Amino acid sequence: MDNKLKVNGLTFVPFLREEQIQEQVKRVAGELRRDLEGKSPLFLCVLNGAFIFAADLFREAGINDAEIAFVKYSSYQGTQSTGTVKQIIGLPENIEGRDIVIIEDIVDTGLTADRMISDLKKRNPASVRFATLLHKPESSKTGFVPDYVAFSIPPKFIIGYGLDLDGKVRNLRDIYVNTED
Ligand code: IMP
């Protein structure tokens, strides 16, 4: 069987199967359950890419007192004329004293993660934990290390299980890797 997938002229092959993904989701969920015992955490799913991972992880963690909110980075023109500023939208008004768990799809350079954590810390949460489906440690520009990682992978372009190429193929149950990388 030809397992190759063509998306926007690029070729992808299977990299992580649904069963492997679910196995690691269960492991990370177990670690979160252990570390958050007795707490009422607030999970923050970073849209769009993390929505499928977040849904699986949130249910698998099985913490009835946990809440979830959906946040997104939006770029807007700052008041200064140079560059764009990124801002988190959708964050609940008050996170003071809350135990936060950020759920991301992938940490590449680590720049998004660093910025998000420093923004959140200004609002005085009790704790901030960071869970990611995928981590590309070799691409790091910040030295940021996520607290929970389902898979550490080489610096190649990945699609499926929520991750997109130009908005497409988020629906795939398996994760695929670009062969041109
Ligand atoms: P960072 O700030 O460089 O860590 O970027 C993280 C963001 O880049 C992720 O949330 C994704 O939106 C995007 N990204 C990085 N690598 C990939 C990939 O392999 N496939 C799809 N999106 C990616």
mmCIF file of C-alpha atoms and ligand atoms in Angstrom:
data_model
loop_
_atom_site.group_PDB
_atom_site.id
_atom_site.type_symbol
_atom_site.label_atom_id
_atom_site.label_comp_id
_atom_site.label_asym_id
_atom_site.label_seq_id
_atom_site.Cartn_x
_atom_site.Cartn_y
_atom_site.Cartn_z
ATOM 1 C CA MET A 1 0.000 0.000 0.000
ATOM 2 C CA ASP A 2 1.224 3.472 -0.890
ATOM 3 C CA ASN A 3 1.286 5.442 2.342
ATOM 4 C CA LYS A 4 2.446 8.656 0.728
ATOM 5 C CA LEU A 5 0.280 11.732 1.067
ATOM 6 C CA LYS A 6 0.512 14.782 -1.182
ATOM 7 C CA VAL A 7 -0.521 18.116 0.335
ATOM 8 C CA ASN A 8 -0.047 21.357 -1.583
ATOM 9 C CA GLY A 9 2.622 19.714 -3.725
ATOM 10 C CA LEU A 10 4.620 18.374 -0.745
ATOM 11 C CA THR A 11 5.037 14.674 0.052
ATOM 12 C CA PHE A 12 4.383 13.259 3.519
ATOM 13 C CA VAL A 13 4.783 9.759 4.979
ATOM 14 C CA PRO A 14 3.374 8.286 8.228
ATOM 15 C CA PHE A 15 5.525 9.138 11.236
ATOM 16 C CA LEU A 16 3.478 8.481 14.392
ATOM 17 C CA ARG A 17 0.478 6.154 14.317
ATOM 18 C CA GLU A 18 -2.780 6.824 16.132
ATOM 19 C CA GLU A 19 -2.067 4.006 18.644
ATOM 20 C CA GLN A 20 1.372 5.429 19.520
ATOM 21 C CA ILE A 21 -0.118 8.898 19.925
ATOM 22 C CA GLN A 22 -2.879 7.658 22.223
ATOM 23 C CA GLU A 23 -0.352 5.719 24.310
ATOM 24 C CA GLN A 24 1.740 8.852 24.916
ATOM 25 C CA VAL A 25 -1.372 10.982 25.545
ATOM 26 C CA LYS A 26 -2.289 8.503 28.296
ATOM 27 C CA ARG A 27 1.216 8.721 29.797
ATOM 28 C CA VAL A 28 1.222 12.549 29.857
ATOM 29 C CA ALA A 29 -2.346 12.568 31.248
ATOM 30 C CA GLY A 30 -1.185 10.279 34.067
ATOM 31 C CA GLU A 31 1.728 12.609 34.885
ATOM 32 C CA LEU A 32 -0.626 15.610 34.999
ATOM 33 C CA ARG A 33 -3.120 13.731 37.210
ATOM 34 C CA ARG A 34 -0.317 12.850 39.626
ATOM 35 C CA ASP A 35 1.160 16.379 39.699
ATOM 36 C CA LEU A 36 -2.184 18.170 40.035
ATOM 37 C CA GLU A 37 -3.733 15.943 42.672
ATOM 38 C CA GLY A 38 -6.059 17.915 44.964
ATOM 39 C CA LYS A 39 -5.933 21.014 42.734
ATOM 40 C CA SER A 40 -8.534 22.609 40.443
ATOM 41 C CA PRO A 41 -6.368 23.416 37.420
ATOM 42 C CA LEU A 42 -7.225 25.597 34.467
ATOM 43 C CA PHE A 43 -6.135 24.057 31.170
ATOM 44 C CA LEU A 44 -5.428 26.532 28.366
ATOM 45 C CA CYS A 45 -5.663 24.997 24.913
ATOM 46 C CA VAL A 46 -3.703 27.042 22.381
ATOM 47 C CA LEU A 47 -5.736 27.258 19.187
ATOM 48 C CA ASN A 48 -5.812 26.118 16.508
ATOM 49 C CA GLY A 49 -3.271 23.297 16.413
ATOM 50 C CA ALA A 50 -3.717 21.881 19.925
ATOM 51 C CA PHE A 51 -7.485 21.345 19.816
ATOM 52 C CA ILE A 52 -7.425 17.591 19.179
ATOM 53 C CA PHE A 53 -4.546 16.880 21.588
ATOM 54 C CA ALA A 54 -6.257 19.045 24.230
ATOM 55 C CA ALA A 55 -9.574 17.202 23.858
ATOM 56 C CA ASP A 56 -7.882 13.816 24.273
ATOM 57 C CA LEU A 57 -5.536 14.919 27.070
ATOM 58 C CA PHE A 58 -8.255 16.731 29.025
ATOM 59 C CA ARG A 59 -10.545 13.695 29.021
ATOM 60 C CA GLU A 60 -7.714 11.243 29.678
ATOM 61 C CA ALA A 61 -6.476 13.293 32.683
ATOM 62 C CA GLY A 62 -9.878 12.671 34.271
ATOM 63 C CA ILE A 63 -9.719 15.596 36.706
ATOM 64 C CA ASN A 64 -13.365 16.478 37.361
ATOM 65 C CA ASP A 65 -12.480 19.815 38.975
ATOM 66 C CA ALA A 66 -10.352 20.929 36.012
ATOM 67 C CA GLU A 67 -11.594 23.711 33.735
ATOM 68 C CA ILE A 68 -10.565 24.407 30.165
ATOM 69 C CA ALA A 69 -10.363 27.619 28.151
ATOM 70 C CA PHE A 70 -9.298 28.192 24.547
ATOM 71 C CA VAL A 71 -6.738 30.846 23.795
ATOM 72 C CA LYS A 72 -5.152 32.111 20.639
ATOM 73 C CA TYR A 73 -2.331 34.395 19.706
ATOM 74 C CA SER A 74 -3.396 37.349 17.637
ATOM 75 C CA SER A 75 -0.957 39.670 15.900
ATOM 76 C CA TYR A 76 -1.900 43.303 15.795
ATOM 77 C CA GLN A 77 -0.164 46.495 14.857
ATOM 78 C CA GLY A 78 1.264 47.990 18.029
ATOM 79 C CA THR A 79 0.986 51.645 18.931
ATOM 80 C CA GLN A 80 4.584 51.980 17.847
ATOM 81 C CA SER A 81 5.093 51.978 14.132
ATOM 82 C CA THR A 82 7.590 49.109 14.036
ATOM 83 C CA GLY A 83 6.743 45.421 14.017
ATOM 84 C CA THR A 84 3.775 43.481 15.214
ATOM 85 C CA VAL A 85 2.906 42.631 18.793
ATOM 86 C CA LYS A 86 1.347 39.336 19.767
ATOM 87 C CA GLN A 87 -1.338 39.123 22.373
ATOM 88 C CA ILE A 88 -3.206 36.213 23.927
ATOM 89 C CA ILE A 89 -6.929 36.417 23.311
ATOM 90 C CA GLY A 90 -9.599 34.407 25.101
ATOM 91 C CA LEU A 91 -7.847 34.237 28.451
ATOM 92 C CA PRO A 92 -10.277 34.183 31.414
ATOM 93 C CA GLU A 93 -10.388 37.556 33.203
ATOM 94 C CA ASN A 94 -8.851 36.398 36.463
ATOM 95 C CA ILE A 95 -6.228 33.676 36.694
ATOM 96 C CA GLU A 96 -4.727 34.847 39.977
ATOM 97 C CA GLY A 97 -3.963 31.901 42.236
ATOM 98 C CA ARG A 98 -4.895 29.353 39.546
ATOM 99 C CA ASP A 99 -2.815 26.324 38.574
ATOM 100 C CA ILE A 100 -2.439 26.734 34.808
ATOM 101 C CA VAL A 101 -1.658 23.976 32.316
ATOM 102 C CA ILE A 102 -0.872 25.279 28.816
ATOM 103 C CA ILE A 103 -1.607 22.719 26.104
ATOM 104 C CA GLU A 104 0.322 23.261 22.847
ATOM 105 C CA ASP A 105 0.658 21.252 19.669
ATOM 106 C CA ILE A 106 4.357 21.793 19.054
ATOM 107 C CA VAL A 107 7.342 23.634 20.484
ATOM 108 C CA ASP A 108 9.750 24.562 17.720
ATOM 109 C CA THR A 109 11.945 27.607 18.461
ATOM 110 C CA GLY A 110 10.281 27.992 21.878
ATOM 111 C CA LEU A 111 9.593 31.691 21.243
ATOM 112 C CA THR A 112 5.789 31.339 21.443
ATOM 113 C CA ALA A 113 6.018 29.308 24.653
ATOM 114 C CA ASP A 114 8.402 31.759 26.334
ATOM 115 C CA ARG A 115 6.217 34.724 25.481
ATOM 116 C CA MET A 116 3.038 33.035 26.587
ATOM 117 C CA ILE A 117 4.469 31.964 29.947
ATOM 118 C CA SER A 118 5.857 35.418 30.706
ATOM 119 C CA ASP A 119 2.491 37.027 29.792
ATOM 120 C CA LEU A 120 0.641 34.620 32.072
ATOM 121 C CA LYS A 121 3.039 35.062 34.995
ATOM 122 C CA LYS A 122 2.258 38.801 35.077
ATOM 123 C CA ARG A 123 -1.258 37.814 36.144
ATOM 124 C CA ASN A 124 -0.072 35.993 39.272
ATOM 125 C CA PRO A 125 -1.190 32.405 38.770
ATOM 126 C CA ALA A 126 -0.211 29.900 41.486
ATOM 127 C CA SER A 127 1.702 27.823 38.926
ATOM 128 C CA VAL A 128 2.189 27.455 35.178
ATOM 129 C CA ARG A 129 2.862 24.073 33.580
ATOM 130 C CA PHE A 130 3.445 23.481 29.886
ATOM 131 C CA ALA A 131 2.335 20.327 28.052
ATOM 132 C CA THR A 132 3.107 19.802 24.376
ATOM 133 C CA LEU A 133 2.333 17.027 21.941
ATOM 134 C CA LEU A 134 5.593 17.513 20.045
ATOM 135 C CA HIS A 135 8.941 19.070 20.903
ATOM 136 C CA LYS A 136 11.740 19.789 18.431
ATOM 137 C CA PRO A 137 14.660 20.300 20.855
ATOM 138 C CA GLU A 138 17.181 20.848 18.037
ATOM 139 C CA SER A 139 15.215 23.884 16.799
ATOM 140 C CA SER A 140 15.272 25.667 20.163
ATOM 141 C CA LYS A 141 16.334 29.302 20.125
ATOM 142 C CA THR A 142 15.440 29.920 23.751
ATOM 143 C CA GLY A 143 16.488 26.859 25.743
ATOM 144 C CA PHE A 144 12.826 26.486 26.750
ATOM 145 C CA VAL A 145 12.058 22.947 27.955
ATOM 146 C CA PRO A 146 8.365 21.945 28.255
ATOM 147 C CA ASP A 147 7.289 20.219 31.493
ATOM 148 C CA TYR A 148 5.370 17.483 29.665
ATOM 149 C CA VAL A 149 6.243 16.170 26.208
ATOM 150 C CA ALA A 150 4.390 13.405 24.358
ATOM 151 C CA PHE A 151 7.113 13.075 21.663
ATOM 152 C CA SER A 152 10.539 14.622 21.080
ATOM 153 C CA ILE A 153 11.117 14.727 17.335
ATOM 154 C CA PRO A 154 13.756 15.872 14.832
ATOM 155 C CA PRO A 155 13.369 19.329 13.256
ATOM 156 C CA LYS A 156 11.133 18.248 10.374
ATOM 157 C CA PHE A 157 7.759 19.560 9.227
ATOM 158 C CA ILE A 158 4.845 17.572 10.667
ATOM 159 C CA ILE A 159 1.124 17.438 9.877
ATOM 160 C CA GLY A 160 -1.971 15.677 11.228
ATOM 161 C CA TYR A 161 -3.689 15.206 14.606
ATOM 162 C CA GLY A 162 -4.510 18.924 14.692
ATOM 163 C CA LEU A 163 -1.395 20.214 12.935
ATOM 164 C CA ASP A 164 -1.936 21.816 9.568
ATOM 165 C CA LEU A 165 -0.371 22.777 6.284
ATOM 166 C CA ASP A 166 -2.026 25.995 5.126
ATOM 167 C CA GLY A 167 -5.052 25.177 7.275
ATOM 168 C CA LYS A 168 -5.514 21.688 5.831
ATOM 169 C CA VAL A 169 -5.122 18.067 7.038
ATOM 170 C CA ARG A 170 -5.756 18.742 10.750
ATOM 171 C CA ASN A 171 -8.248 15.849 10.597
ATOM 172 C CA LEU A 172 -5.666 13.082 10.055
ATOM 173 C CA ARG A 173 -5.567 10.575 12.925
ATOM 174 C CA ASP A 174 -1.886 9.755 12.344
ATOM 175 C CA ILE A 175 0.986 12.225 12.258
ATOM 176 C CA TYR A 176 2.906 12.549 8.978
ATOM 177 C CA VAL A 177 6.363 13.938 8.200
ATOM 178 C CA ASN A 178 7.498 15.859 5.129
ATOM 179 C CA THR A 179 9.967 13.804 3.082
ATOM 180 C CA GLU A 180 11.537 16.882 1.452
ATOM 181 C CA ASP A 181 12.914 18.114 4.823
HETATM 182 P P1 IMP B 1 7.702 28.278 18.037
HETATM 183 O O1 IMP B 1 7.381 29.635 18.606
HETATM 184 O O2 IMP B 1 8.793 28.380 17.010
HETATM 185 O O3 IMP B 1 8.016 27.255 19.088
HETATM 186 O O4 IMP B 1 6.456 27.864 17.156
HETATM 187 C C1 IMP B 1 5.468 27.039 17.516
HETATM 188 C C2 IMP B 1 4.374 27.122 16.450
HETATM 189 O O5 IMP B 1 4.899 26.954 15.114
HETATM 190 C C3 IMP B 1 3.414 25.970 16.634
HETATM 191 O O6 IMP B 1 2.389 26.279 17.539
HETATM 192 C C4 IMP B 1 2.925 25.715 15.220
HETATM 193 O O7 IMP B 1 1.825 26.551 14.928
HETATM 194 C C5 IMP B 1 4.072 26.114 14.322
HETATM 195 N N1 IMP B 1 4.857 24.928 13.879
HETATM 196 C C6 IMP B 1 6.164 24.677 14.170
HETATM 197 N N2 IMP B 1 6.567 23.518 13.634
HETATM 198 C C7 IMP B 1 5.493 23.007 12.963
HETATM 199 C C8 IMP B 1 5.286 21.778 12.195
HETATM 200 O O8 IMP B 1 6.171 20.920 12.020
HETATM 201 N N3 IMP B 1 4.041 21.604 11.680
HETATM 202 C C9 IMP B 1 3.021 22.505 11.849
HETATM 203 N N4 IMP B 1 3.177 23.648 12.564
HETATM 204 C C10 IMP B 1 4.398 23.902 13.120
#
